Coordinates of C-alpha atoms and ligand atoms in Angstrom, one line a residue:
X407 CA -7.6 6.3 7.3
X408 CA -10.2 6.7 10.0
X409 CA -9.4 8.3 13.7
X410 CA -8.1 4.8 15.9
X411 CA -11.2 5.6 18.2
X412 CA -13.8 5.8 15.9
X413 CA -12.8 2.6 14.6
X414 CA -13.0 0.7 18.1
X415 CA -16.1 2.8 18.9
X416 CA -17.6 1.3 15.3
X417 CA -16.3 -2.0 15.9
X418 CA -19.0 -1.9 19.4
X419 CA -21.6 0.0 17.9
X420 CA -22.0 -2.7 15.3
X421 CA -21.4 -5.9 17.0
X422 CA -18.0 -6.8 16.3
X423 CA -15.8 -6.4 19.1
X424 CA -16.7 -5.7 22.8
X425 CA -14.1 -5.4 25.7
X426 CA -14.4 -9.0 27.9
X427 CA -16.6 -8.9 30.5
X428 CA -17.7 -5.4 30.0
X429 CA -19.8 -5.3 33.0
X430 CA -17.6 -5.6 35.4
X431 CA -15.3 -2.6 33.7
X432 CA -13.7 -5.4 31.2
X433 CA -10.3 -7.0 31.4
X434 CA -7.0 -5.1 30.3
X435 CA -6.1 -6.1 26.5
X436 CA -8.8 -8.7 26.6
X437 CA -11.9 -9.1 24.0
X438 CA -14.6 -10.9 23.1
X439 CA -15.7 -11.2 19.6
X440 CA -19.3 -10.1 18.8
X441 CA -21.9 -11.3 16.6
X442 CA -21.0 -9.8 13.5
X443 CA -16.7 -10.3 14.3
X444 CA -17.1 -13.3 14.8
X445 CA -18.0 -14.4 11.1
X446 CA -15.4 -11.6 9.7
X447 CA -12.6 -13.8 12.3
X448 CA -13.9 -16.9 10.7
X449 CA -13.7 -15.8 7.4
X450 CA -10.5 -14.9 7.6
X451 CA -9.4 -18.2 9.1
X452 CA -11.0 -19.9 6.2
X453 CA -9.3 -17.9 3.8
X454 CA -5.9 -18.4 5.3
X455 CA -6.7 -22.4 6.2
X456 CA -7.7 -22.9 2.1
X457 CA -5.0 -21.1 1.0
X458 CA -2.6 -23.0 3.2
X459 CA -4.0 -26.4 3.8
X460 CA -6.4 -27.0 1.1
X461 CA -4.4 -25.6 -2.0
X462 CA -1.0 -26.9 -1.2
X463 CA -1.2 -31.1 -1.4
X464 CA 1.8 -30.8 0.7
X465 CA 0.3 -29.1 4.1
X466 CA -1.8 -30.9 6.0
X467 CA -3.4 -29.3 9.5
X468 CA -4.0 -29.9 12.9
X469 CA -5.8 -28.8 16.3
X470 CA -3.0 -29.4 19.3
X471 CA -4.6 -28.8 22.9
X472 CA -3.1 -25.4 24.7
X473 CA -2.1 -26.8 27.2
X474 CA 1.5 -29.2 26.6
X475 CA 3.7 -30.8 28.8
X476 CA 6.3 -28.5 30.9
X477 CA 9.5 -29.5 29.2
X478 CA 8.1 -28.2 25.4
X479 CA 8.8 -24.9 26.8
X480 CA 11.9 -25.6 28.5
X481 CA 13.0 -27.2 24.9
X482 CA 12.1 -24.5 22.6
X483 CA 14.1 -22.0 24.7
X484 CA 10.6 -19.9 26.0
X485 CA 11.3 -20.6 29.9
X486 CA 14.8 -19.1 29.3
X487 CA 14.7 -16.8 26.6
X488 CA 10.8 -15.4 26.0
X489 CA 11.4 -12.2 27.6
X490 CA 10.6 -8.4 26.9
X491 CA 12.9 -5.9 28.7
X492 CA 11.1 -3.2 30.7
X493 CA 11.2 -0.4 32.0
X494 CA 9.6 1.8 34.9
X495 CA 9.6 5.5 34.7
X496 CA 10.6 6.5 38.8
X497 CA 7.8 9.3 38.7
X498 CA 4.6 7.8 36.8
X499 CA 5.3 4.4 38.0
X500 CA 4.2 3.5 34.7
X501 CA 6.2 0.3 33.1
X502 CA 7.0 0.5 29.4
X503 CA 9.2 -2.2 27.1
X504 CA 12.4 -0.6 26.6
X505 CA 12.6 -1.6 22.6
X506 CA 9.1 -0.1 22.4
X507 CA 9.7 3.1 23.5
X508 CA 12.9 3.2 21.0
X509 CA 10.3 2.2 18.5
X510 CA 8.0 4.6 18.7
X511 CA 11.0 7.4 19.0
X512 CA 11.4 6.2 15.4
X513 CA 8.3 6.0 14.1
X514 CA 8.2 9.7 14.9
X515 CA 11.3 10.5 13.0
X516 CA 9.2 8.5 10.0
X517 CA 6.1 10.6 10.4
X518 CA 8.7 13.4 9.4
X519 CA 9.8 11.2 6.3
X520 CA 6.4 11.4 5.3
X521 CA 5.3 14.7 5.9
X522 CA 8.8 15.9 3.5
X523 CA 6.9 13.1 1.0
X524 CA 3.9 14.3 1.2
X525 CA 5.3 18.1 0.7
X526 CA 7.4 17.0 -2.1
X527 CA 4.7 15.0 -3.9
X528 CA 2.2 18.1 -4.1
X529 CA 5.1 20.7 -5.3
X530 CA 6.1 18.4 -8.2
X531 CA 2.8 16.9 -8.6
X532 CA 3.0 14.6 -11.5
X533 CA 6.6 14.8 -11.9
X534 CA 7.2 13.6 -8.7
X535 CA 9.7 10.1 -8.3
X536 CA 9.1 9.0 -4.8
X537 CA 12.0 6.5 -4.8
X538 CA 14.5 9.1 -6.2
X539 CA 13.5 11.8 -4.3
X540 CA 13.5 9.3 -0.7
X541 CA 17.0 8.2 -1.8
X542 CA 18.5 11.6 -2.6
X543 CA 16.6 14.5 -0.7
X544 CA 19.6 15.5 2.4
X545 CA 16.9 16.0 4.6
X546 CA 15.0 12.6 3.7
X547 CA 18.2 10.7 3.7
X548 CA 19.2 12.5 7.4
X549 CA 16.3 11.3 8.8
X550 CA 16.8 7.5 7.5
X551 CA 20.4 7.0 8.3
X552 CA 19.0 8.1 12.4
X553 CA 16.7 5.8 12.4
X554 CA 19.2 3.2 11.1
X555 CA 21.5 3.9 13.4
X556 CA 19.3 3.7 16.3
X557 CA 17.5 0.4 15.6
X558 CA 20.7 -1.1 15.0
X559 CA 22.3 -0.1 18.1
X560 CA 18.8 -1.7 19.8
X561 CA 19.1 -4.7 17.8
X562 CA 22.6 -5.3 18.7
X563 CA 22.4 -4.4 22.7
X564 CA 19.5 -6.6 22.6
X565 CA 21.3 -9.6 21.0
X566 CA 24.0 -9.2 23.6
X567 CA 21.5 -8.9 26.3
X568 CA 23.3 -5.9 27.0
X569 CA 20.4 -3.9 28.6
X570 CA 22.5 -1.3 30.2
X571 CA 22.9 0.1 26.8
X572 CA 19.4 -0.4 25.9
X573 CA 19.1 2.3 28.9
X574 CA 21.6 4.3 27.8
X575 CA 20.2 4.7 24.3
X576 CA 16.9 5.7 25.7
X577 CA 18.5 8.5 27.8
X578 CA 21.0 9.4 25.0
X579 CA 17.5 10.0 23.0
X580 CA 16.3 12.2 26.0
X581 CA 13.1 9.7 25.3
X582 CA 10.4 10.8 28.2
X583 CA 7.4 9.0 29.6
X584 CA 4.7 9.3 27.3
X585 CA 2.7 9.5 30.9
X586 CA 4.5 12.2 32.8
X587 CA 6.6 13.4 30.1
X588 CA 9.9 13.0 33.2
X589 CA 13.0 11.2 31.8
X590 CA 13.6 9.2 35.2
X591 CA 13.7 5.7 34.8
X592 CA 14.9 2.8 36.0
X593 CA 17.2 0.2 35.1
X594 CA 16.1 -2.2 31.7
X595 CA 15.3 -6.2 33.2
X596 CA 13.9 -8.7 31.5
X597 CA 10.4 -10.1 31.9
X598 CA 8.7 -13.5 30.9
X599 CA 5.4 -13.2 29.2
X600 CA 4.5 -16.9 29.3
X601 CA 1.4 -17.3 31.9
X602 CA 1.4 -20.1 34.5
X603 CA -1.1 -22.3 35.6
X604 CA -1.4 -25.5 37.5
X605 CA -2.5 -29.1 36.7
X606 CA -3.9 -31.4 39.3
X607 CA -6.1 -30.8 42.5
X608 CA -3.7 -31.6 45.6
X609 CA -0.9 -28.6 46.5
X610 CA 1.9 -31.1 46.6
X611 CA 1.2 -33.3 43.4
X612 CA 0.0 -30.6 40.8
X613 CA 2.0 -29.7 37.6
X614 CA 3.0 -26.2 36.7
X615 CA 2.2 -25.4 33.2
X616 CA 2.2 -22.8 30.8
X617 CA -0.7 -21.2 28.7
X618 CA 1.2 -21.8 25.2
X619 CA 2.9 -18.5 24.0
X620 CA 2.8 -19.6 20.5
X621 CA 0.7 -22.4 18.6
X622 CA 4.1 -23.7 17.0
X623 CA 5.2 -26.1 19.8
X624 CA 2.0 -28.2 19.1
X625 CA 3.3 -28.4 15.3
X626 CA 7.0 -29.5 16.4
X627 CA 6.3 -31.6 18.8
X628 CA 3.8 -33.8 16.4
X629 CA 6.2 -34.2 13.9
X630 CA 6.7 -37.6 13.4
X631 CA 3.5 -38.7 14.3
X632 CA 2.2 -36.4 11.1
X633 CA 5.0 -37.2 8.8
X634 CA 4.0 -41.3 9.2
X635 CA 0.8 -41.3 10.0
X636 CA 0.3 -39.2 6.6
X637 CA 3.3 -40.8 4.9
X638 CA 4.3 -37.2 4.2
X639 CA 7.3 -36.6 2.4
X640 CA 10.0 -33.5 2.3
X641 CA 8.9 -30.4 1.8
X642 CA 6.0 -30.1 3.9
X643 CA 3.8 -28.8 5.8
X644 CA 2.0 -28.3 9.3
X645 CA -0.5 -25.9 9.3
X646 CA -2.9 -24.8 13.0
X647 CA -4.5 -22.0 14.2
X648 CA -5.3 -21.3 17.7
X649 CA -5.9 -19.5 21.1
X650 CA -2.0 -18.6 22.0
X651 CA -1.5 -16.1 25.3
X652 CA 1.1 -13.6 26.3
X653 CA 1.6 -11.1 29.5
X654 CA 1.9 -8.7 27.4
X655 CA 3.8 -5.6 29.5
X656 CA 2.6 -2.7 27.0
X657 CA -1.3 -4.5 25.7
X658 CA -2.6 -1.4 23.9
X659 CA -4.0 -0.3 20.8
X660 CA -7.1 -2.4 20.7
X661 CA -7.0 -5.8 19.6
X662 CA -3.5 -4.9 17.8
X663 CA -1.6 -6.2 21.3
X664 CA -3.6 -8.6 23.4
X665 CA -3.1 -11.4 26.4
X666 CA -5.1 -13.8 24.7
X667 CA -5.1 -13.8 20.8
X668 CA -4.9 -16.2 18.0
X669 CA -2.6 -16.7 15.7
X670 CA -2.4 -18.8 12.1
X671 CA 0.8 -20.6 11.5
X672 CA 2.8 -22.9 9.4
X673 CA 5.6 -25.0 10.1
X674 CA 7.6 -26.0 6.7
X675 CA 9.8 -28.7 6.9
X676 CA 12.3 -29.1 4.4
X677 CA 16.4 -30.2 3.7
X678 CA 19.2 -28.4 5.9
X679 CA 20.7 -26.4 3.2
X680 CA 17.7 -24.8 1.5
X681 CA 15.9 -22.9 3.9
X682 CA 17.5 -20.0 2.0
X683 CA 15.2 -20.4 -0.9
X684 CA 12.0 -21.5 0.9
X685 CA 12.1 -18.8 3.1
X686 CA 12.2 -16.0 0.0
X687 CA 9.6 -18.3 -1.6
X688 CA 7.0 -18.5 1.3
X689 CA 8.0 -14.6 2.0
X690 CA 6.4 -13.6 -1.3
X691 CA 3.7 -16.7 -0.8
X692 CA 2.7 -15.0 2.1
X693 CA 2.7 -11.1 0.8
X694 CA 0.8 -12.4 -1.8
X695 CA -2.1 -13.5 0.0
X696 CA -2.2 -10.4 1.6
X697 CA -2.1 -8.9 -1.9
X698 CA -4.9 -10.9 -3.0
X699 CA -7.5 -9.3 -0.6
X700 CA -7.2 -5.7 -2.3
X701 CA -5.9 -3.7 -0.1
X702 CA -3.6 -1.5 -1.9
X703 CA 0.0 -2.8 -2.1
X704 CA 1.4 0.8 -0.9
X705 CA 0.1 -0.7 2.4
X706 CA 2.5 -3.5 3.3
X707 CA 6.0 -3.7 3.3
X708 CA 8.6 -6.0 4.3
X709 CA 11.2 -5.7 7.4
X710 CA 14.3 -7.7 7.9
X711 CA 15.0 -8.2 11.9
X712 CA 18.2 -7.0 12.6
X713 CA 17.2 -8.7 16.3
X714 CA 17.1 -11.9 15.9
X715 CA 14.8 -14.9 18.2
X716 CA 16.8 -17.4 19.9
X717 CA 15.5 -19.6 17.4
X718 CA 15.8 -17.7 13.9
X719 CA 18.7 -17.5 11.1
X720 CA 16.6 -14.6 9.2
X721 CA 13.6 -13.3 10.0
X722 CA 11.3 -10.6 8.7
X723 CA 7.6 -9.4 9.1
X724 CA 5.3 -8.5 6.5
X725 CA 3.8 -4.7 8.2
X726 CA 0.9 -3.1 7.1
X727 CA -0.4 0.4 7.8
X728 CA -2.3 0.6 10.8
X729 CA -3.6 3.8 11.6
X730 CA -0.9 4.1 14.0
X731 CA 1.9 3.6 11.7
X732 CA 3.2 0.7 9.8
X733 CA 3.3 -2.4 12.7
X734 CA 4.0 -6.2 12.4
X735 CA 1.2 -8.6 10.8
X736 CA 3.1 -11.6 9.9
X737 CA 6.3 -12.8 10.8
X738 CA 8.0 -15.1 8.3
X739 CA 11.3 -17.3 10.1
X740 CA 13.7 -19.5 8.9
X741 CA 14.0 -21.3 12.2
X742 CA 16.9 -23.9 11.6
X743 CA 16.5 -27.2 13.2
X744 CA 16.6 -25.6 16.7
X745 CA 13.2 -26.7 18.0
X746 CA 13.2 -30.2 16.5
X747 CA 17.0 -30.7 17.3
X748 CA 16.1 -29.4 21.0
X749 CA 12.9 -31.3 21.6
X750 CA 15.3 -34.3 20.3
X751 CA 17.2 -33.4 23.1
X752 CA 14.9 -33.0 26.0
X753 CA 12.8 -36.0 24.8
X754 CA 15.1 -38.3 24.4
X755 CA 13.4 -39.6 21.6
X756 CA 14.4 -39.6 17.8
X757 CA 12.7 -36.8 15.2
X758 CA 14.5 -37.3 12.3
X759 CA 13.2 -38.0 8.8
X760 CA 15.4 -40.9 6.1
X761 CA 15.2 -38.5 3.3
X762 CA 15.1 -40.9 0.3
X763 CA 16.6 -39.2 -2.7
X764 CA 19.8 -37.8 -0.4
X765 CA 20.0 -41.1 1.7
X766 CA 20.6 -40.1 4.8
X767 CA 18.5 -39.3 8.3
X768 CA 18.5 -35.6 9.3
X769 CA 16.8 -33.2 11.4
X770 CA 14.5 -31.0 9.1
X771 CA 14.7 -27.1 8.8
X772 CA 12.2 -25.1 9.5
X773 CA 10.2 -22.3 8.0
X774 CA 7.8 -21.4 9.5
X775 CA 5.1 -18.4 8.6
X776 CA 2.7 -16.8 11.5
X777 CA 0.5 -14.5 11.2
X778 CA -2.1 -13.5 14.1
X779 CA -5.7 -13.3 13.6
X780 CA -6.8 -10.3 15.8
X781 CA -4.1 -8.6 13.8
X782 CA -5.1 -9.6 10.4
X783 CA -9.1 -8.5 11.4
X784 CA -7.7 -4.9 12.7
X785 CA -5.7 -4.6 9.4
X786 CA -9.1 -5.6 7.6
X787 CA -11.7 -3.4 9.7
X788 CA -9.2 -0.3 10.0
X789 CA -8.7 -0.4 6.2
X790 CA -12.1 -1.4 5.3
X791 CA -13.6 1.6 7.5
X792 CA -14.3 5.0 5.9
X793 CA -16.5 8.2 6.2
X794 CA -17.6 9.1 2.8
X795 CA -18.9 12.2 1.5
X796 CA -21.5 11.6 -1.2
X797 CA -22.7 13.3 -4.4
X798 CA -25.9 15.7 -2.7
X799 CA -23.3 16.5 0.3
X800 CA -24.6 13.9 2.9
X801 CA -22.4 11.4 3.9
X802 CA -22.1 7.4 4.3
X803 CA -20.2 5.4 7.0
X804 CA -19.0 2.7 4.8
X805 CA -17.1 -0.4 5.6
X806 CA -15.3 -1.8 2.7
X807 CA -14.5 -5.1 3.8
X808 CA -13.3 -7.4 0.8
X809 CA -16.3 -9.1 -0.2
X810 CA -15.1 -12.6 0.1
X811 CA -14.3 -11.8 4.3
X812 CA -17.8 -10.2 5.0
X813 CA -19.8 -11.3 7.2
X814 CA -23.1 -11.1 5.8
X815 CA -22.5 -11.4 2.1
X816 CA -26.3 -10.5 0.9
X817 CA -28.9 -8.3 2.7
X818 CA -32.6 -9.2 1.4
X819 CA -35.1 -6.2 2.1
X820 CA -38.7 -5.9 0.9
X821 CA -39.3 -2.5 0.0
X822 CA -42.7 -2.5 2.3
X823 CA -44.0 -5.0 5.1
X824 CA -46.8 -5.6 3.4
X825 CA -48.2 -6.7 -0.1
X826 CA -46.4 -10.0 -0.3
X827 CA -43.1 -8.6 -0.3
X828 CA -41.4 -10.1 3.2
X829 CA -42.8 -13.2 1.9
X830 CA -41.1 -13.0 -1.2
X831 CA -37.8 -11.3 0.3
X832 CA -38.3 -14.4 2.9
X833 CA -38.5 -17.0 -0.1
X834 CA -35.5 -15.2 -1.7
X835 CA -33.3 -15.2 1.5
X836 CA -34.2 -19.4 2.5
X837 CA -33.1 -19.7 -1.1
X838 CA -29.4 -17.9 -1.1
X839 CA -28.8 -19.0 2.5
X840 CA -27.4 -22.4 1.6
X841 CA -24.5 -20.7 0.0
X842 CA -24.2 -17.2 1.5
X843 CA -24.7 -15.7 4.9
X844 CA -27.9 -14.0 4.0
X845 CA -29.6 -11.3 6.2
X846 CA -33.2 -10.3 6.3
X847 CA -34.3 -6.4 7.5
X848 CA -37.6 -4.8 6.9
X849 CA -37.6 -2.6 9.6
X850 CA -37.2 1.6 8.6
X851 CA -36.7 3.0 5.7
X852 CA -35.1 1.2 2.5
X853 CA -32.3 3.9 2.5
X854 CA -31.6 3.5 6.4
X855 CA -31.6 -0.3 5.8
X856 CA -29.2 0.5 3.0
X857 CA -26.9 2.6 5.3
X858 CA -26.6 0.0 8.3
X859 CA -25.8 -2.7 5.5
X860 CA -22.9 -0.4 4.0
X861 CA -21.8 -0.2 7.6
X862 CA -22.0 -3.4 8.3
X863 CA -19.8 -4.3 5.4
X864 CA -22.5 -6.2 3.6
X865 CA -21.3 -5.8 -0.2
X866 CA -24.6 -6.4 -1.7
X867 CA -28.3 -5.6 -1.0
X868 CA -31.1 -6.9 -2.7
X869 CA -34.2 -5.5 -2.4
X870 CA -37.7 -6.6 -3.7
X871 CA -40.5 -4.4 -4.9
X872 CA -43.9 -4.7 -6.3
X873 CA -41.9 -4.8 -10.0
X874 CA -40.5 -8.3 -8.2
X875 CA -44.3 -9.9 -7.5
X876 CA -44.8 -9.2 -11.6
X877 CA -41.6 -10.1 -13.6
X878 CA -39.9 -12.0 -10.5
X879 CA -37.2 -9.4 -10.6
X880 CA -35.5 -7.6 -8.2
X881 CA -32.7 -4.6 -7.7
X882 CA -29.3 -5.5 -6.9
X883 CA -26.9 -2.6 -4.5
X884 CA -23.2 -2.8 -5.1
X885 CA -22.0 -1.2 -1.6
X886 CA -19.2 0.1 -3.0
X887 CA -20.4 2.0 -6.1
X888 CA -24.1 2.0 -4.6
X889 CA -25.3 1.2 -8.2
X890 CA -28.4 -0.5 -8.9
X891 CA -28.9 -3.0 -11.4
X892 CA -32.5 -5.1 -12.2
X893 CA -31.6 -8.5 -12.0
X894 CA -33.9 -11.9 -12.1
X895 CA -34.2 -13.6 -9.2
X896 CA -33.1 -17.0 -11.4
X897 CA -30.0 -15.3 -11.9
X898 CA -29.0 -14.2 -8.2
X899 CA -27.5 -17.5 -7.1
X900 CA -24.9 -17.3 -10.4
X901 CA -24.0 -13.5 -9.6
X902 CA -23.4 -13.7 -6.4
X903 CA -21.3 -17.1 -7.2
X904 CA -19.0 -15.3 -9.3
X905 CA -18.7 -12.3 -6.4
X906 CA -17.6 -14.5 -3.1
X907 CA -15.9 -17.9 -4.8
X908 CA -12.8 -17.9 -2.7
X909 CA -11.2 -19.3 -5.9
X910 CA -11.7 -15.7 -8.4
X911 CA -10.0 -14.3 -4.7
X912 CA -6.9 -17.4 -3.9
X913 CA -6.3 -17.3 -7.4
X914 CA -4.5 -14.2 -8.3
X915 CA -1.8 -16.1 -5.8
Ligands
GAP2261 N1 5.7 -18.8 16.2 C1 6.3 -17.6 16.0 C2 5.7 -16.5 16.7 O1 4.9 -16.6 17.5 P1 5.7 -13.8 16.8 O2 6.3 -12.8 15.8 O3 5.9 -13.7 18.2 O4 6.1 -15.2 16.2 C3 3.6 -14.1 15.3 O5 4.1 -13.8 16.6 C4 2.4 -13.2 15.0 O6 1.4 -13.4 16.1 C5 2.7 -11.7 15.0 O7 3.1 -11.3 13.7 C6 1.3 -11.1 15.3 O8 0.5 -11.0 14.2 C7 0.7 -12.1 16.3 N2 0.9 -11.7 17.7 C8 2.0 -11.8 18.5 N3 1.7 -11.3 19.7 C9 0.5 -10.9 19.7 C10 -0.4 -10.2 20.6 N4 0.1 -10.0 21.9 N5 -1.6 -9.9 20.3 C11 -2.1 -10.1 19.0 N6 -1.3 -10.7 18.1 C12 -0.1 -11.1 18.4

């Protein structure tokens, strides 16, 4: 996978993402999206919104407004319980979270999993059984039961809010500042990482709010009005996506970690009793639509929370490899019938469903599936970016984004800027462009053009010659393979067609 820098100094370069408001130095763990990201974001919103909302009969969306009334976030527990402990080292003054650093001391320990892998797997070459060999090798095994031990110990002194230990832990690991490398820190506190801001004009009459931490709150507290306006009836749905924020204390690693992000989620709402079943269900739903884009399943896997929310019975989050190790994407929680139960509670007001075939009134469970945006485009763009080293020894920056996510889909380029050609490349493109984002370029040469495009992510280019003015023909470039193929112009609408339908993609679900 390509260097973490290269791939935010690429994501720049080519219009994807720039830091927010550059100009004045930009914003810490802030960013705006760029010409070019902002049709990869959207396409990955669509792909997500059809496969949730307009493939399942039984989801429905909406668009809640960020900002909600006070007492949603004393009700879903964020006032009390949305904290991150931290902790400052004395000599860097630099302020860490405390599970974070315990984190990373184990992703270490798994970076030497891998490298014993990785030794093993060229020594037996062929013969080599991963699975055995990570069950059984001493070393292997060592390494595992650690980092068992340790994440265990976190999860449980988190659970007890027992943050003493969490500091003990991090000294018994001799864990130093990544800053200063000195092991003097403080004690572990907790922070809140919901933002505050104020409704009204006048000092005396205006509202304290909160930018919402999590789009899910809209979802729970419409409820009932979406279950009878729509006449919806259990299982079902709420889907959203939106802007959600978070003081975030460590915001690094590119858009991987920001204050302001966006996140796609889904609110199931089904009988108390069965949230067992939906929750495996929507956790291999959900894998599979990761799955579906290509990405190489070797590059997600599952992992149970030992740490719980305040509002979860299980828990677990689809990861995928980053370049900096396998992290979070999705999160998919069985969340009981806290938040209804709670907002029942606070509001005073009844949100309870008559479930017809079991005759009685209950509170629905919950499960809910959330996956964040920014994440899902890193995941894309870090995977999709690659340096390639051709047949004649040159080499290619290629981005391999699925086809069905890229932004520009189809790259029109008359071989000359003359003859007729843009004319006919400009015919071509006015004709695609009702389906496909379709770009023009005539400017350089036809193999430069080709290069930005395969940078770009563009997955085909077509490109007309004087051949084309004759027999109304024209070469189509696969990005990927960098074939060309003579195809008639007649037929470009059908190819492409079969190449982006989101339904050859949704339907290997
Ligand atoms: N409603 C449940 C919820 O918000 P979460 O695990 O805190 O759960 C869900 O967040 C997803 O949102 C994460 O898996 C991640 O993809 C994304 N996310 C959370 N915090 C983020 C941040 N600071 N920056 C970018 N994405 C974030």
């Amino acid at each position: 996978m390509t260097d973490f820098k290269k791939i935010i100094s690429h994501a720049k370069e080519y219009g994807f993402v720039f830091p927010s408001s550059e100009i004045y130095d930009g914003l810490s763990a802030v960013y705006d999206y760029a010409q070019n990201g902002v049709a990869l974001k959207k396409n990955i919103r669509d792909y997500w919104w059809k496969s949730m909302v307009q493939l399942h009969s039984n989801i429905v969306g909406i668009d809640a407004a960020i900002f909600m009334h006070p007492t949603t976030w004393k009700a879903s527990g964020h006032v009390d319980a949305f904290n991150d402990p931290l902790i400052d080292n004395k000599d860097s003054k630099k302020r860490y979270r405390a599970d974070v650093l315990v984190e990373d001391y184990c992703a270490k320990i798994e970076t030497k999993i891998e490298k014993e892998v990785a030794k093993a797997t060229k020594r037996f070459s062929e013969s080599f059984d991963k699975e055995q060999f990570v069950a059984t090798n001493p070393r292997v095994v060592g390494y595992q039961e650690k980092i068992n031990t340790i994440l265990k110990r976190l999860g449980q002194s988190l659970e007890k809010e027992d943050l003493a230990d969490v500091k003990n832990l991090i000294e018994e690991l001799g864990i130093a500042c990544p800053e200063s490398g000195s092991r003097n820190w403080t004690d572990v506190k907790q922070f809140n990482l919901m933002f505050g801001t104020k409704l009204g004009a006048s000092a005396d009459s205006a509202m304290d709010l909160y930018l919402r931490p999590e789009t899910a709150q809209g979802i729970f507290v419409n409820f009932l009005n979406v279950q009878k306006t729509g006449r919806m009836k259990i299982p079902f749905g709420i889907a959203q996506t939106g802007k959600a924020f978070r003081n975030e204390i460590v915001a690094r690693q590119f858009i991987f970690r920001m204050r302001e992000f966006e996140q796609m989620e889904m609110q199931f709402f089904i009988p108390p009793g069965t949230q067992k079943e939906w929750y495996e269900q929507w956790k291999q739903t959900r894998l599979n639509w990761h799955l579906s884009l290509g990405m190489g399943e070797e590059n997600y896997r599952f992992h149970d929370h030992e740490k719980l929310a305040h509002y979860a019975d299980a828990a677990a989050d689809i990861e995928f490899k980053f370049p900096f190790g396998f992290k979070e994407l999705e999160g998919i929680h069985s969340r009981t019938d806290f938040d209804l139960s709670s907002h029942e509670e606070f509001s005073r007001k009844k949100l309870q469903y008559f479930d017809p075939e079991r005759n009685e009134n209950y509170v629905p469970y919950v499960v809910e599936t959330s996956v964040g945006l920014d994440r899902m485009f890193l995941a894309v763009f870090s995977w999709a970016l690659r340096e390639e080293t051709l047949e004649d020894g040159s080499s290619r920056t290629l981005l391999k984004l699925p086809a069905v996510l890229a932004p520009t889909k189809v790259a029109v380029l008359p071989l000359v800027k003359k003859d007729g050609l843009p004319e006919l490349a400009n015919e071509i493109v006015d004709n695609l462009k009702w389906e496909h984002a379709t770009a023009y370029d005539e400017k350089d040469a036809v193999g430069r053009r080709y290069r930005r495009q395969d940078a770009l992510g563009t997955p085909f280019c077509i490109t007309v010659d004087h051949q084309s003015l004759e027999d109304k023909t024209v070469t189509l470039r696969d990005r990927d393979s960098m074939q060309q193929e003579r195809v008639a112009i007649a037929d470009l609408p059908k190819l492409l067609d079969e190449k982006f339908n989101i339904k050859h993609w949704l339907q290997k679900i």
